[in-house]
Tab-separated table of N, CA and C in Angstrom:
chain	number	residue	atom	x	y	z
A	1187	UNK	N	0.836	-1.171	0.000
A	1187	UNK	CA	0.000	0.000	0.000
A	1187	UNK	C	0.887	1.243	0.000
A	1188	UNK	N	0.364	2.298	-0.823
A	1188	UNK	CA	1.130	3.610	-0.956
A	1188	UNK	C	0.456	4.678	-0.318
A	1189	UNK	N	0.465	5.099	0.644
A	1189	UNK	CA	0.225	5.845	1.383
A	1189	UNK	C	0.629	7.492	1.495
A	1190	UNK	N	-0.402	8.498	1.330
A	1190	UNK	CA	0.897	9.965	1.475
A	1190	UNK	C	-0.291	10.813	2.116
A	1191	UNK	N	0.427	11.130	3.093
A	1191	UNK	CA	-0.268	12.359	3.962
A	1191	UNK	C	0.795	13.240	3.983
A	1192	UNK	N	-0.450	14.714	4.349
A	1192	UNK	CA	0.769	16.145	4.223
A	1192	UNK	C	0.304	16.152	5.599
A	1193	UNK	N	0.932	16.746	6.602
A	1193	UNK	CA	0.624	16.665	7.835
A	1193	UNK	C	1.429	18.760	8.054
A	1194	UNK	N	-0.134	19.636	8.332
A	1194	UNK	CA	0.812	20.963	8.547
A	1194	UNK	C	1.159	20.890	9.969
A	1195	UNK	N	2.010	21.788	10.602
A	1195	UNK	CA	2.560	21.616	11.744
A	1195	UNK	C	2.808	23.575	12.115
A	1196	UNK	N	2.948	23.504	13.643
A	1196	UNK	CA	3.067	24.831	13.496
A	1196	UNK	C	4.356	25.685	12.776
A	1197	UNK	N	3.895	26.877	12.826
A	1197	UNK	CA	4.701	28.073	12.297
A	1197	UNK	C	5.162	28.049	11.059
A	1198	UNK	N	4.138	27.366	10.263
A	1198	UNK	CA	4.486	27.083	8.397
A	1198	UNK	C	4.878	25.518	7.986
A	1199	UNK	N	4.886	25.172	8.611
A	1199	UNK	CA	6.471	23.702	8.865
A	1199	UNK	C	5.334	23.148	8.116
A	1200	UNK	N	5.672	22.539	7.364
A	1200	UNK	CA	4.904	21.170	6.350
A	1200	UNK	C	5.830	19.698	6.068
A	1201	UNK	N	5.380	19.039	6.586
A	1201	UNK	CA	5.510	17.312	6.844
A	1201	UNK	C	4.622	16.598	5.705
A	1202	UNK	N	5.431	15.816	5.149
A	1202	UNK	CA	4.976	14.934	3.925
A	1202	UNK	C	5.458	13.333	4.443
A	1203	UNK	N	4.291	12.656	4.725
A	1203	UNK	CA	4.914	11.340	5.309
A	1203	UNK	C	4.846	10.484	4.183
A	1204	UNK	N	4.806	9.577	3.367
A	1204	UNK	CA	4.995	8.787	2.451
A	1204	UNK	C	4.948	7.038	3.396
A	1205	UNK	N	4.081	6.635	2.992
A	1205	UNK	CA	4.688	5.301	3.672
A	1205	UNK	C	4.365	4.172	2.393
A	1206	UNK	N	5.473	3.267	2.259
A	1206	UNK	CA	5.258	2.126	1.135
A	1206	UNK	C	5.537	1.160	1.756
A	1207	UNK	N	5.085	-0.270	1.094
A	1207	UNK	CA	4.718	-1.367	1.279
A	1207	UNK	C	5.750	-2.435	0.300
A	1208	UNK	N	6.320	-3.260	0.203
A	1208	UNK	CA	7.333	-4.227	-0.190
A	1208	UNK	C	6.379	-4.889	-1.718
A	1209	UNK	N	5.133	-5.019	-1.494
A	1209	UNK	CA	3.823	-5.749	-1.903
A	1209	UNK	C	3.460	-4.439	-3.141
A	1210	UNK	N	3.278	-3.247	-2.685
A	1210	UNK	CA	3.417	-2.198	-3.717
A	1210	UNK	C	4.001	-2.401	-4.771
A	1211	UNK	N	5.292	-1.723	-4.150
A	1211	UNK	CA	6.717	-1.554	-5.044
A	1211	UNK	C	7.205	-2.732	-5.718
A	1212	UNK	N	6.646	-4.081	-5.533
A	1212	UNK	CA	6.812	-5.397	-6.210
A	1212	UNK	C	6.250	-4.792	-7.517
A	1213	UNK	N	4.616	-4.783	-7.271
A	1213	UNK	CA	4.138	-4.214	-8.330
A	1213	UNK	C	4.344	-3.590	-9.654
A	1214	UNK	N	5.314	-2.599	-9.244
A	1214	UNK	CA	6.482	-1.257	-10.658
A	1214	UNK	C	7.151	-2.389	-11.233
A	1215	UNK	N	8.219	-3.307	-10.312
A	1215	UNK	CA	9.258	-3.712	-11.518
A	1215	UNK	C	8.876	-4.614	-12.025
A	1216	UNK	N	9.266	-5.189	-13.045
A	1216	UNK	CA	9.060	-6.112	-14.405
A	1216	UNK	C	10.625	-7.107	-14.201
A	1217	UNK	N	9.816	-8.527	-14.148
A	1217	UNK	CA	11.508	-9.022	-14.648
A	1217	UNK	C	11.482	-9.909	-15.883
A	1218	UNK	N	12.382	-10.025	-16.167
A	1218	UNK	CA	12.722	-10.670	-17.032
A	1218	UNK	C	12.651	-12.218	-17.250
A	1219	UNK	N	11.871	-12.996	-18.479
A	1219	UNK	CA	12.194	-14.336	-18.239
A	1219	UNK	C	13.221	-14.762	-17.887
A	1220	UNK	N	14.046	-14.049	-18.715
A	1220	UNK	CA	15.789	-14.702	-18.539
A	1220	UNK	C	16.324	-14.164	-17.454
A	1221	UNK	N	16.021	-13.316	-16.702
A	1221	UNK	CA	16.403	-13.039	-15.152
A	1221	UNK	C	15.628	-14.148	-14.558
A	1222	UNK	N	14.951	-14.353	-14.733
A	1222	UNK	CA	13.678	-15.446	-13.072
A	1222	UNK	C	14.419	-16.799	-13.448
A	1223	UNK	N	14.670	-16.845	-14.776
A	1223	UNK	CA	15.041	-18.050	-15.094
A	1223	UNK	C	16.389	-18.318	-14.717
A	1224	UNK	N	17.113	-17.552	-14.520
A	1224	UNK	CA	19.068	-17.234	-13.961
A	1224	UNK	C	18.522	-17.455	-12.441
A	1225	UNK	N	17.766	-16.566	-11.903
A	1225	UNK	CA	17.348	-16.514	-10.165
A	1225	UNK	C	17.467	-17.700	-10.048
A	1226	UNK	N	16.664	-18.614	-11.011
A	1226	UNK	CA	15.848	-20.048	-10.874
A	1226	UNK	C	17.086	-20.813	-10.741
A	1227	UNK	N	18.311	-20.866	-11.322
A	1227	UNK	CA	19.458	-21.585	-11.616
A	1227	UNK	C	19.991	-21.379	-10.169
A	1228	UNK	N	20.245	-20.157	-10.174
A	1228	UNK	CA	21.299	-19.874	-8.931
A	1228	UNK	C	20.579	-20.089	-7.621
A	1229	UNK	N	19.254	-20.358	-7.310
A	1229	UNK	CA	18.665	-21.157	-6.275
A	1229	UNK	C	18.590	-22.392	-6.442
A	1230	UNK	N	18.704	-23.053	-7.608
A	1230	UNK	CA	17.885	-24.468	-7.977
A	1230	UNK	C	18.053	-25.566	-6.979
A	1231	UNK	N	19.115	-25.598	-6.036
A	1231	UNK	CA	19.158	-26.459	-4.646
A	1231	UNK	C	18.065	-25.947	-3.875
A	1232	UNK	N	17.502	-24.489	-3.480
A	1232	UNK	CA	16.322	-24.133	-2.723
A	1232	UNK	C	14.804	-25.188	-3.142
A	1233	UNK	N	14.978	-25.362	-4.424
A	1233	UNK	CA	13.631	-26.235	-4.761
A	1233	UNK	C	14.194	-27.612	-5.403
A	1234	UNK	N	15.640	-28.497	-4.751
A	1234	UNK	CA	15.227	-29.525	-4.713
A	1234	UNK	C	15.184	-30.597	-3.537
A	1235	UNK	N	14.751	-31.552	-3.773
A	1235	UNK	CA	14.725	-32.807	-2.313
A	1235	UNK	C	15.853	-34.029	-3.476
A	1236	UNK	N	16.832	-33.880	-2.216
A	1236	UNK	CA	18.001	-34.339	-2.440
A	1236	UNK	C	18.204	-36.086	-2.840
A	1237	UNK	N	18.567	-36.676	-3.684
A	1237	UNK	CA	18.646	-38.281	-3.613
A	1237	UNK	C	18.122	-38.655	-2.443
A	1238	UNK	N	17.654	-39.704	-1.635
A	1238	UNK	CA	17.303	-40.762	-0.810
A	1238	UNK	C	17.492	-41.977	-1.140
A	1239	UNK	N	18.074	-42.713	-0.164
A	1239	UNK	CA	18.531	-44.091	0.016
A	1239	UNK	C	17.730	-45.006	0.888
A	1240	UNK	N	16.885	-45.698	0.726
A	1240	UNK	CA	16.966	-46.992	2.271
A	1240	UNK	C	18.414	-47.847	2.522
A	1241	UNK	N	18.770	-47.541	3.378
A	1241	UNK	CA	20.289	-47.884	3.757
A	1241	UNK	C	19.947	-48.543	5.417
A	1242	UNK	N	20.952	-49.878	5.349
A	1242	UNK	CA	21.013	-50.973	6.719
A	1242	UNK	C	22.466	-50.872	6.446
A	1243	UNK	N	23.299	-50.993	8.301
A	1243	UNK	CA	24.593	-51.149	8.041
A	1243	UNK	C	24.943	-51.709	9.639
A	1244	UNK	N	25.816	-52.588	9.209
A	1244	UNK	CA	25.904	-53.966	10.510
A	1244	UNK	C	27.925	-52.762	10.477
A	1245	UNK	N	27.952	-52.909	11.790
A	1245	UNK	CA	29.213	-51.915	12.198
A	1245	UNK	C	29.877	-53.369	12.883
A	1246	UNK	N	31.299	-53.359	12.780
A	1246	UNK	CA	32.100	-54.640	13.318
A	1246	UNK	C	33.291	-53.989	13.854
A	1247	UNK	N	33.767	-55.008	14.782
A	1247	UNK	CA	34.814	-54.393	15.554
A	1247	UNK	C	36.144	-54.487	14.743
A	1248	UNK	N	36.487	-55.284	13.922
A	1248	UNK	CA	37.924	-55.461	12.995
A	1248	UNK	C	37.325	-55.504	11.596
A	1249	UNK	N	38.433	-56.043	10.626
A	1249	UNK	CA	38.420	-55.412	9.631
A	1249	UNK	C	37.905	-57.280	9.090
A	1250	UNK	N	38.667	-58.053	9.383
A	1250	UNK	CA	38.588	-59.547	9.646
A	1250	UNK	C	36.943	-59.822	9.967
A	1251	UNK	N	36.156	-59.525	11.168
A	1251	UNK	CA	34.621	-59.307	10.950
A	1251	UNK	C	34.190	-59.430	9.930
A	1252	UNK	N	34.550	-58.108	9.627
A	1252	UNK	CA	33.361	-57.390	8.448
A	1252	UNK	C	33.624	-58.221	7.207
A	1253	UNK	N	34.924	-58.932	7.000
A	1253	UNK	CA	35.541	-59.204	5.529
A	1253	UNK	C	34.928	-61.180	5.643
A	1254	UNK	N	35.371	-61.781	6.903
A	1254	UNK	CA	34.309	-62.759	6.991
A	1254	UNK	C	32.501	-62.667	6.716
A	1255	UNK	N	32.083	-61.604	7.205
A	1255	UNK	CA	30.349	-61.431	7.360
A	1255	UNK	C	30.645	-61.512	5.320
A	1256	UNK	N	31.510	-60.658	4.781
A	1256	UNK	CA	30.843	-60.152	3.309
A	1256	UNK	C	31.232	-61.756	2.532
A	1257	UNK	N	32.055	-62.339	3.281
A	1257	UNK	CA	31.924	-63.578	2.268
A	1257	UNK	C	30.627	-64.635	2.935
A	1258	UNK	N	30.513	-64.544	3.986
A	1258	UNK	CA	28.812	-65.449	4.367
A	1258	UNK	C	27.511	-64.587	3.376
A	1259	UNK	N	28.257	-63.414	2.838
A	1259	UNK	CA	27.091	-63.097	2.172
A	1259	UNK	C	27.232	-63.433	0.562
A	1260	UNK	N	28.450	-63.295	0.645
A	1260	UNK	CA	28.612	-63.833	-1.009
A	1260	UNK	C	28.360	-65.484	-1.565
A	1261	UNK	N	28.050	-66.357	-0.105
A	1261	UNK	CA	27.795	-67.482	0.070
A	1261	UNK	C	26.720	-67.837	-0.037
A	1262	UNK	N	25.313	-66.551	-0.070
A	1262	UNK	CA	24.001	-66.350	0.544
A	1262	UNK	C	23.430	-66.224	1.337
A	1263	UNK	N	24.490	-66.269	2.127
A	1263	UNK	CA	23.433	-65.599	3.648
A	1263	UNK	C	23.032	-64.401	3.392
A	1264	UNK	N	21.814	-63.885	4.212
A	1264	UNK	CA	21.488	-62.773	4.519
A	1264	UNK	C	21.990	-61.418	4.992
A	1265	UNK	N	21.264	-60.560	5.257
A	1265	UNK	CA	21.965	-59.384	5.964
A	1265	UNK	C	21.205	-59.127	6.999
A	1266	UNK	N	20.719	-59.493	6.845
A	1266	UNK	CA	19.509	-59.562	8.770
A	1266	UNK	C	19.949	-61.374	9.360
A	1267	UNK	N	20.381	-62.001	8.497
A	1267	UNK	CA	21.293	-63.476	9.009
A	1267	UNK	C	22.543	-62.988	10.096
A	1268	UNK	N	23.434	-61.967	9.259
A	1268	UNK	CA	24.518	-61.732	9.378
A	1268	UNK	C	24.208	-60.603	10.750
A	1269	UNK	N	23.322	-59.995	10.723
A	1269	UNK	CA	22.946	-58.462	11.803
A	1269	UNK	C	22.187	-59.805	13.074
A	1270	UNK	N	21.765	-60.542	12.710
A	1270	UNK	CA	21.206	-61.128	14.337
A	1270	UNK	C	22.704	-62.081	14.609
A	1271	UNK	N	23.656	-62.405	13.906
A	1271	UNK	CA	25.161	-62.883	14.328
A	1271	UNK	C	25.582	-62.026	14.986
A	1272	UNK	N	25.535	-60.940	14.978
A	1272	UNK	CA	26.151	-59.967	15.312
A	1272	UNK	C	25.069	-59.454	16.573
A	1273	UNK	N	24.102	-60.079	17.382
A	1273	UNK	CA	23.394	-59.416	18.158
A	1273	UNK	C	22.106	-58.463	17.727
A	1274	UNK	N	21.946	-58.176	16.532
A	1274	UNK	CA	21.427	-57.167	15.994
A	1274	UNK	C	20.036	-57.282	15.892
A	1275	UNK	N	18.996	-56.822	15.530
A	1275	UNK	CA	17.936	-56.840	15.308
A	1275	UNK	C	17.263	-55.860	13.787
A	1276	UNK	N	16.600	-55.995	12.954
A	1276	UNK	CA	16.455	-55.556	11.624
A	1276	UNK	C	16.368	-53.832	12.163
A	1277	UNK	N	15.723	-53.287	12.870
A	1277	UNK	CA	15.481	-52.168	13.784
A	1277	UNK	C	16.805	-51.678	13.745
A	1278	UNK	N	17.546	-52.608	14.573
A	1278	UNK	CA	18.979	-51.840	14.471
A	1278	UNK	C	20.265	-51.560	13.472
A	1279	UNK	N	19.596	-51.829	12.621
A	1279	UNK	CA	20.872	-51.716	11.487
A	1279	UNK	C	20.079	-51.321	10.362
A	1280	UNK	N	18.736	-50.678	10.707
A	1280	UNK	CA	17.916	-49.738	9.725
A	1280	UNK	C	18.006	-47.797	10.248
A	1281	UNK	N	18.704	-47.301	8.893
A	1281	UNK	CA	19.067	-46.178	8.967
A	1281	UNK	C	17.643	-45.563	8.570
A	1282	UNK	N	16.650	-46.349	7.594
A	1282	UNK	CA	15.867	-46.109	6.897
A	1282	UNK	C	16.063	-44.949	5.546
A	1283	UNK	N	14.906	-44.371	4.627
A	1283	UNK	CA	15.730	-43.441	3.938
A	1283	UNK	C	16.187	-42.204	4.576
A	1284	UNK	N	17.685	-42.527	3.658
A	1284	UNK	CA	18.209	-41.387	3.957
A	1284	UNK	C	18.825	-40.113	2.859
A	1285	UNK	N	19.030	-39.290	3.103
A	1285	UNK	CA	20.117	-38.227	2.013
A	1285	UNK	C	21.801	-38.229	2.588
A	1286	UNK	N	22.457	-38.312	1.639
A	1286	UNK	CA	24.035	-37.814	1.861
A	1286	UNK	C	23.820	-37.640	3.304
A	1287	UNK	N	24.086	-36.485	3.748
A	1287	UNK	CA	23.695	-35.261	4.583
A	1287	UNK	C	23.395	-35.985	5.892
A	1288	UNK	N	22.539	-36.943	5.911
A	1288	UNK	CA	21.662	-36.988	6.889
A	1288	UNK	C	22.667	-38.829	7.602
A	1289	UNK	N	24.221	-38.964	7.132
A	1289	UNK	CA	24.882	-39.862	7.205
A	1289	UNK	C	26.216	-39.342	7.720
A	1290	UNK	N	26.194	-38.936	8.741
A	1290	UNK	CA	27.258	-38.518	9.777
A	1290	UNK	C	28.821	-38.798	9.390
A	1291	UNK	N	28.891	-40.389	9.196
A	1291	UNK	CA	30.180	-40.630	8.875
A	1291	UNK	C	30.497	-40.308	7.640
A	1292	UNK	N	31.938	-39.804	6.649
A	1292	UNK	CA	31.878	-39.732	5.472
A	1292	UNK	C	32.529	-40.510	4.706
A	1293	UNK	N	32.882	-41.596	5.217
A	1293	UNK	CA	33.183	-43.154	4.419
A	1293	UNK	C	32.175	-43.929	4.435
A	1294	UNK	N	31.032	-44.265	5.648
A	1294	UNK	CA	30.084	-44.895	5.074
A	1294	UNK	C	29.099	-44.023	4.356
A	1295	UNK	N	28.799	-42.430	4.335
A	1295	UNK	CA	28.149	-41.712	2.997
A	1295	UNK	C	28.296	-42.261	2.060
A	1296	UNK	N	29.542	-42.078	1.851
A	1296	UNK	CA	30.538	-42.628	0.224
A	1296	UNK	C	30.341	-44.024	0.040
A	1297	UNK	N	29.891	-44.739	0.706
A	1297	UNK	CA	29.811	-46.273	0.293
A	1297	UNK	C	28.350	-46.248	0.153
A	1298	UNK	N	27.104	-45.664	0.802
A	1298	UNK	CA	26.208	-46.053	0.624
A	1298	UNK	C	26.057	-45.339	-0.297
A	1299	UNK	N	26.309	-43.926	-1.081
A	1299	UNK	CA	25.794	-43.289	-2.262
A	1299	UNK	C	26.614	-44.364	-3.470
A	1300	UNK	N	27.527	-44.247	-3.355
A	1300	UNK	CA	28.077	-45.157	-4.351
A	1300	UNK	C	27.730	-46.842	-4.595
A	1301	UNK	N	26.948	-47.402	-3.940
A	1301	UNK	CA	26.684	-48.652	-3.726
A	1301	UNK	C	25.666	-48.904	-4.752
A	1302	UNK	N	25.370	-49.333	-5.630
A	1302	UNK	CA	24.050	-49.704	-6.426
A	1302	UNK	C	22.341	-50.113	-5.313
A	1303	UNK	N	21.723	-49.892	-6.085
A	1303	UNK	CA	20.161	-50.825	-5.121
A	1303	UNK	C	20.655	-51.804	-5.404
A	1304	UNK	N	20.365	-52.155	-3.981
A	1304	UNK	CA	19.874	-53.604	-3.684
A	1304	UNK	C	20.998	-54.568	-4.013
A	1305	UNK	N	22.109	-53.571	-3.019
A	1305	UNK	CA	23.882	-54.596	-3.132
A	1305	UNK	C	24.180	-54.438	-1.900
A	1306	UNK	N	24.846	-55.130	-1.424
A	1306	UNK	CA	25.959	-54.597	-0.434
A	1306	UNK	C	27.361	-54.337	-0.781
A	1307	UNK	N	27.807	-53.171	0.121
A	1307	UNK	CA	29.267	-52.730	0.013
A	1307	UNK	C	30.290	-53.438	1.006
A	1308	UNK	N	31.522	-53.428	-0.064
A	1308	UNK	CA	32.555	-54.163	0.520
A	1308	UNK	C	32.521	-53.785	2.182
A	1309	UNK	N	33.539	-54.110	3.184
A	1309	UNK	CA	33.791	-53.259	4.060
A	1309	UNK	C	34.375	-51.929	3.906
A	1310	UNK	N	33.461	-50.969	4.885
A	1310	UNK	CA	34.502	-49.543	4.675
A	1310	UNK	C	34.495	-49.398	6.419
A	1311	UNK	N	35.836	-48.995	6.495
A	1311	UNK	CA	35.988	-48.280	7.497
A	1311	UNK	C	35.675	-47.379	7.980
A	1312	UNK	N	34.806	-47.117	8.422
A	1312	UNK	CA	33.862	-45.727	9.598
A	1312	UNK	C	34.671	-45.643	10.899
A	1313	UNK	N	34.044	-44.343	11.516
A	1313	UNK	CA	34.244	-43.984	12.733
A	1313	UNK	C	34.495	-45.171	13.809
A	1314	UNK	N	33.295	-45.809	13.603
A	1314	UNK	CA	33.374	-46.625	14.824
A	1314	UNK	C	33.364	-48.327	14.968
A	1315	UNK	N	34.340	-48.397	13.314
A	1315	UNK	CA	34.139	-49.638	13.439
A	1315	UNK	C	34.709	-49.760	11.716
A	1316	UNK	N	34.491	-51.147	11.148
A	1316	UNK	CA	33.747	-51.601	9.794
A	1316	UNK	C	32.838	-51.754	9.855
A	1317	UNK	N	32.187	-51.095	8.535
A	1317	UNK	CA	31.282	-51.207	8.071
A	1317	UNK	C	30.330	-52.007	6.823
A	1318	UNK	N	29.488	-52.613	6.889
A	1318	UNK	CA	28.761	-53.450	5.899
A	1318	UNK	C	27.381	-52.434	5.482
A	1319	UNK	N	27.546	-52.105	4.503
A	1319	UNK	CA	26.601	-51.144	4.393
A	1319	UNK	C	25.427	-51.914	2.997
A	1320	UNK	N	24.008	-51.869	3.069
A	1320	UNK	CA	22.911	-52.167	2.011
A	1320	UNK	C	22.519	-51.266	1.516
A	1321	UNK	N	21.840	-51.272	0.105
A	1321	UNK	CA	21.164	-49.808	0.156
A	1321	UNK	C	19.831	-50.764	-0.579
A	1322	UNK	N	19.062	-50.329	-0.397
A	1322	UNK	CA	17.322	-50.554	-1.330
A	1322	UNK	C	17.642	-49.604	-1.911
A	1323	UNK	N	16.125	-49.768	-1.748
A	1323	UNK	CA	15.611	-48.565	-2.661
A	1323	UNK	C	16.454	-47.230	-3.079
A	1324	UNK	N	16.542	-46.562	-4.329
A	1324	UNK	CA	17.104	-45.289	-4.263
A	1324	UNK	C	15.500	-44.315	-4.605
A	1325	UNK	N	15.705	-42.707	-4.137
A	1325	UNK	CA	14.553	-42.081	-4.925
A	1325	UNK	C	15.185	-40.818	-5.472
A	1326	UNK	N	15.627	-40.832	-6.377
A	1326	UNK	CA	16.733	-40.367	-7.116
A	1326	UNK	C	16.409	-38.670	-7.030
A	1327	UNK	N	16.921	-37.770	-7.101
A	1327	UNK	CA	16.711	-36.265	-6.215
A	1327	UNK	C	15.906	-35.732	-7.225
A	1328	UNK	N	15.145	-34.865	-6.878
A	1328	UNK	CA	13.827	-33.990	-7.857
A	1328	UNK	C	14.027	-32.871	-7.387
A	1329	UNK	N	14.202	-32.019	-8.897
A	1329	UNK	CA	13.938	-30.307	-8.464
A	1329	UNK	C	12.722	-29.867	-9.055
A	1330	UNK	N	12.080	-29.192	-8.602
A	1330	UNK	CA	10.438	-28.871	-8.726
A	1330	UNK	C	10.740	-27.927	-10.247
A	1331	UNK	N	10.189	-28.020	-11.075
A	1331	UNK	CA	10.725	-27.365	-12.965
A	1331	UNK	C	10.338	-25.755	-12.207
A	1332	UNK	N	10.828	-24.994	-13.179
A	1332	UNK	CA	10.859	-23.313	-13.324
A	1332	UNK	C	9.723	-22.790	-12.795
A	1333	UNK	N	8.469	-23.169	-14.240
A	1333	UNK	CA	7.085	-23.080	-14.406
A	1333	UNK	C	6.713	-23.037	-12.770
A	1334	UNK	N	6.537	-24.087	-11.833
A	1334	UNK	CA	6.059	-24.108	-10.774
A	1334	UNK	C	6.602	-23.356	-9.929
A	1335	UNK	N	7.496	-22.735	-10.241
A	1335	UNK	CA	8.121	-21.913	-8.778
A	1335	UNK	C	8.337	-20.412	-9.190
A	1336	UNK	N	8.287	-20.183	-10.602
A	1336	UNK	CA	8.466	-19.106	-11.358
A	1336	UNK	C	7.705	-18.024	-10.794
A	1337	UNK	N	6.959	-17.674	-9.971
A	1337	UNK	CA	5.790	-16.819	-9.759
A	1337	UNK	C	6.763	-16.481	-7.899
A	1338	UNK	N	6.869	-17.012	-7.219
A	1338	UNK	CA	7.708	-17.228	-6.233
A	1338	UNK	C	9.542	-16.129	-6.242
A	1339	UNK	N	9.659	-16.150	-7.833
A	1339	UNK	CA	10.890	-15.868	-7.811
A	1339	UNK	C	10.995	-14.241	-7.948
């Protein structure tokens, strides 16, 4: 809203208040496709949801562990076989989905982004251990197109 009052005051004195609004002055400028569409680029992480993984990962105390568990699996055992050997329960060695980001360590990140669906990764060495890392499902990252956010920008 554009607002203007003259407000007189004593001994001649004249006051002009002006008050504007963000919502107004939007109004005047004009942009450009090819500006909203550059905005659109140089935000384009603001409008997307990042890869997701379902990721399980059985953590072992040596390196010998983890490198025995991956050949009981290359044998056919399981990975919920191999996680109740290990004490485990399906609960506990479900990260569920996840993003990069949302995977603390950055050797098992790197093994579970790099891992295909529905494989397991060699052992990697993490923080607190070896690691046997699964991944399911992937839901591969989506940025919402121009068109839909274009009005926003």
């Amino acid at each position: 809203m554009i607002s203007r009052r003259t407000i007189l005051i004593g001994a001649g004195a004249l006051v002009v208040l002006l008050v504007l609004s963000a919502a107004e002055i939007a109004k005047t400028i004009t942009i450009s496709d090819a500006d909203a569409k550059a905005a659109f680029e140089s935000r384009k992480d603001k409008y997307a949801t990042p890869e997701k993984r379902d990721i399980q990962q059985i953590v072992f105390p040596t390196e010998d562990a983890a490198k025995m568990a991956r050949e009981k699996l290359d044998k056919g055992a399981s990975f919920l076989d191999i996680a109740k050997e290990q004490g485990r329960s399906e609960e506990d060695v479900s990260l569920g989905q996840v993003a990069r980001a949302g995977i603390l360590d950055p050797a098992v990140a790197e093994a579970a982004f790099t891992t295909p669906a529905n494989s397991i990764s060699q052992p990697v060495k993490g923080r607190f251990g070896f690691v046997l890392v699964k991944v399911g499902t992937i839901n591969a990252e989506q940025t919402k197109p121009f068109e839909t956010v274009a009005a926003e920008l």
